[in-house]
Coordinates of C-alpha atoms and ligand atoms in Angstrom, one line a residue:
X63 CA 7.6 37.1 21.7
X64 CA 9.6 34.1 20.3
X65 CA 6.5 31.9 21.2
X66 CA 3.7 33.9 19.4
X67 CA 5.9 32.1 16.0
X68 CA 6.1 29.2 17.6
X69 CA 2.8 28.6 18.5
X70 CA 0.9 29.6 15.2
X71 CA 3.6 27.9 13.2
X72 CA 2.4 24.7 15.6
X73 CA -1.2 25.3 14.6
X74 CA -0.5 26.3 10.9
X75 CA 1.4 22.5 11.2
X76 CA -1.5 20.9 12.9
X77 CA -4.2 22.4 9.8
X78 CA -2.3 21.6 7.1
X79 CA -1.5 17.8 8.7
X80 CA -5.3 17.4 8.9
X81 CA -6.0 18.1 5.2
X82 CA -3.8 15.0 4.4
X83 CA -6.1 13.3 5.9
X84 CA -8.2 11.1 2.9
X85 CA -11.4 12.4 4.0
X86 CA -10.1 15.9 4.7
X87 CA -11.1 19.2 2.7
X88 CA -11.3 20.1 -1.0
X89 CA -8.7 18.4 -3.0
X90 CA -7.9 15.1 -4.5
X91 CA -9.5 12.6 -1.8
X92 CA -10.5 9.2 -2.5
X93 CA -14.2 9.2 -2.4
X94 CA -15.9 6.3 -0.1
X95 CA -18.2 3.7 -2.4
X96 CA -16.5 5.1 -5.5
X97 CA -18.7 2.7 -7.2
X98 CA -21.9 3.7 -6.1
X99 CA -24.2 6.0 -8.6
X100 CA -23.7 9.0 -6.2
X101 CA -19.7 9.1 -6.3
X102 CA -20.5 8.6 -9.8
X103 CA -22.3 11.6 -10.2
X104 CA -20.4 13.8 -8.0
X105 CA -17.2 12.9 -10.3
X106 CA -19.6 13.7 -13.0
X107 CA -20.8 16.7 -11.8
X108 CA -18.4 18.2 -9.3
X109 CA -15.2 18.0 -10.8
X110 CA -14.9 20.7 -13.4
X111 CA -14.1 23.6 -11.4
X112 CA -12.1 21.9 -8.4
X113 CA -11.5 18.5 -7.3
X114 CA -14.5 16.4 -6.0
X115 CA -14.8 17.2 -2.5
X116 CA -14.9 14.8 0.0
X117 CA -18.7 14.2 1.8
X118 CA -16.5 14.2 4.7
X119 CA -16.4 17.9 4.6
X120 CA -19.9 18.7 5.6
X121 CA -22.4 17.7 8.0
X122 CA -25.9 16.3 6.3
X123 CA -27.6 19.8 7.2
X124 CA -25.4 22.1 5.4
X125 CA -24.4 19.7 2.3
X126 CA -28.5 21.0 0.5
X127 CA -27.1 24.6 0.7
X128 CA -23.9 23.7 -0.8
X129 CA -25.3 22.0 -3.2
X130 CA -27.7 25.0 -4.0
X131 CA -24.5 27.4 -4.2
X132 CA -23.0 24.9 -6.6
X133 CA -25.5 25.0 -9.0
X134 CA -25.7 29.1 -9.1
X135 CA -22.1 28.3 -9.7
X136 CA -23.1 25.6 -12.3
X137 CA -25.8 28.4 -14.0
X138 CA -23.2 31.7 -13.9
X139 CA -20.5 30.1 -15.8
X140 CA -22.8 28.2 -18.4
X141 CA -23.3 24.8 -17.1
X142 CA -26.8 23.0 -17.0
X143 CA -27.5 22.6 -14.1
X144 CA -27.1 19.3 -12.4
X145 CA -31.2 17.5 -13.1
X146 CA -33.3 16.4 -10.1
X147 CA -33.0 12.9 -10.9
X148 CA -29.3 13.0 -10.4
X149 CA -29.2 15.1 -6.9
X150 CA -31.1 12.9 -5.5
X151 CA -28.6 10.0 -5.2
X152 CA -25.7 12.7 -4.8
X153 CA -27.0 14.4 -1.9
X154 CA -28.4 11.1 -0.3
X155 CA -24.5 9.7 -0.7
X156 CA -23.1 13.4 0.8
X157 CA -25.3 12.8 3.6
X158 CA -24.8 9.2 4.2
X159 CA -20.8 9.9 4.5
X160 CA -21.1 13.4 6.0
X161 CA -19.2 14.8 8.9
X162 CA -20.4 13.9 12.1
Ligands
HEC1172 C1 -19.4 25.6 -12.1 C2 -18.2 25.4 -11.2 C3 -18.4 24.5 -10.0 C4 -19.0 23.2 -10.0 C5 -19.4 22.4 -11.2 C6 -18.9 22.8 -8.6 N1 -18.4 23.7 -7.9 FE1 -18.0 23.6 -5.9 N2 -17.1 25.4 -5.9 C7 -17.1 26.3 -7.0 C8 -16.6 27.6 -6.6 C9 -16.4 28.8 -7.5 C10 -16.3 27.4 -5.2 C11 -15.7 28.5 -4.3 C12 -16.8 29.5 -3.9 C13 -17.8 28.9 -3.0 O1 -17.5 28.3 -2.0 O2 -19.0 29.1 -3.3 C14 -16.6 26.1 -4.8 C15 -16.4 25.6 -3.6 C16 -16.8 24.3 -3.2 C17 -16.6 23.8 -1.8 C18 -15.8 24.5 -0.7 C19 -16.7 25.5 -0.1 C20 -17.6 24.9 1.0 O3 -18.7 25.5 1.1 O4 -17.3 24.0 1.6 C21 -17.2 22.6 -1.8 C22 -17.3 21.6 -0.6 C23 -17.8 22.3 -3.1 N3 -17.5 23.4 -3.9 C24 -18.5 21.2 -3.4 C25 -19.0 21.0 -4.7 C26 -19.9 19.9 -5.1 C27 -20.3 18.8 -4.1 C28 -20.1 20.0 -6.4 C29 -21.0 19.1 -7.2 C30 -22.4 19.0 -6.8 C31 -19.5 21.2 -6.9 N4 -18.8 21.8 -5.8 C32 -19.5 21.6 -8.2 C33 -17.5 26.0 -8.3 C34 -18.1 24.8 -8.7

């Protein structure tokens, strides 16, 4: 019974270790090419409401759907919504540094 603790505590330790990780989850990461024009429009566009995530945290095929569920987010609370000309470069810099 003493080891049920032990254990989860271990793999509570091991989760929370990862995230420190720079290119971990949701949080205050340092974003790869922070120069180029898609970091620049992430930290234009995907800061508000959290932290800018790090691409890191997605693989290339899920990042579009993300993206998509961003922008409802984006539209419900008043935002415009993030134009064509700038996801472009975004999701092409998600992808380009996405997990996996
Ligand atoms: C209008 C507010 C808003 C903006 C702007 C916004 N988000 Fe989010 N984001 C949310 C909310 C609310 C959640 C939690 C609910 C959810 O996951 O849909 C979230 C969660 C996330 C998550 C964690 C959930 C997951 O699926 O991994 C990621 C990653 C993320 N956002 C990425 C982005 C990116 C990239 C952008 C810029 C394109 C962005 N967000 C812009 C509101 C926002």
């Amino acid at each position: 019974m003493l080891n049920r603790n032990v254990v989860s505590s271990v793999a509570l330790l091991v989760l929370f270790t990862g995230c420190d990780i720079p290119s971990g989850g949701v949080g205050k990461v340092l974003l790869p090419e922070p120069e180029s024009r898609g970091a620049l429009v992430m930290k234009e566009n995907c800061s508000s409401c959290h932290a800018a995530p790090s691409p890191g945290v997605h693989t290339a095929e899920e990042w579009p759907n993300v993206i998509y569920r961003m922008q409802e987010h984006r539209r419900m609370t008043g935002y415009t919504l993030i134009a064509p000309e700038e996801l472009e470069p975004l999701l092409d810099y998600l992808q380009r540094h996405s997990k996996g």
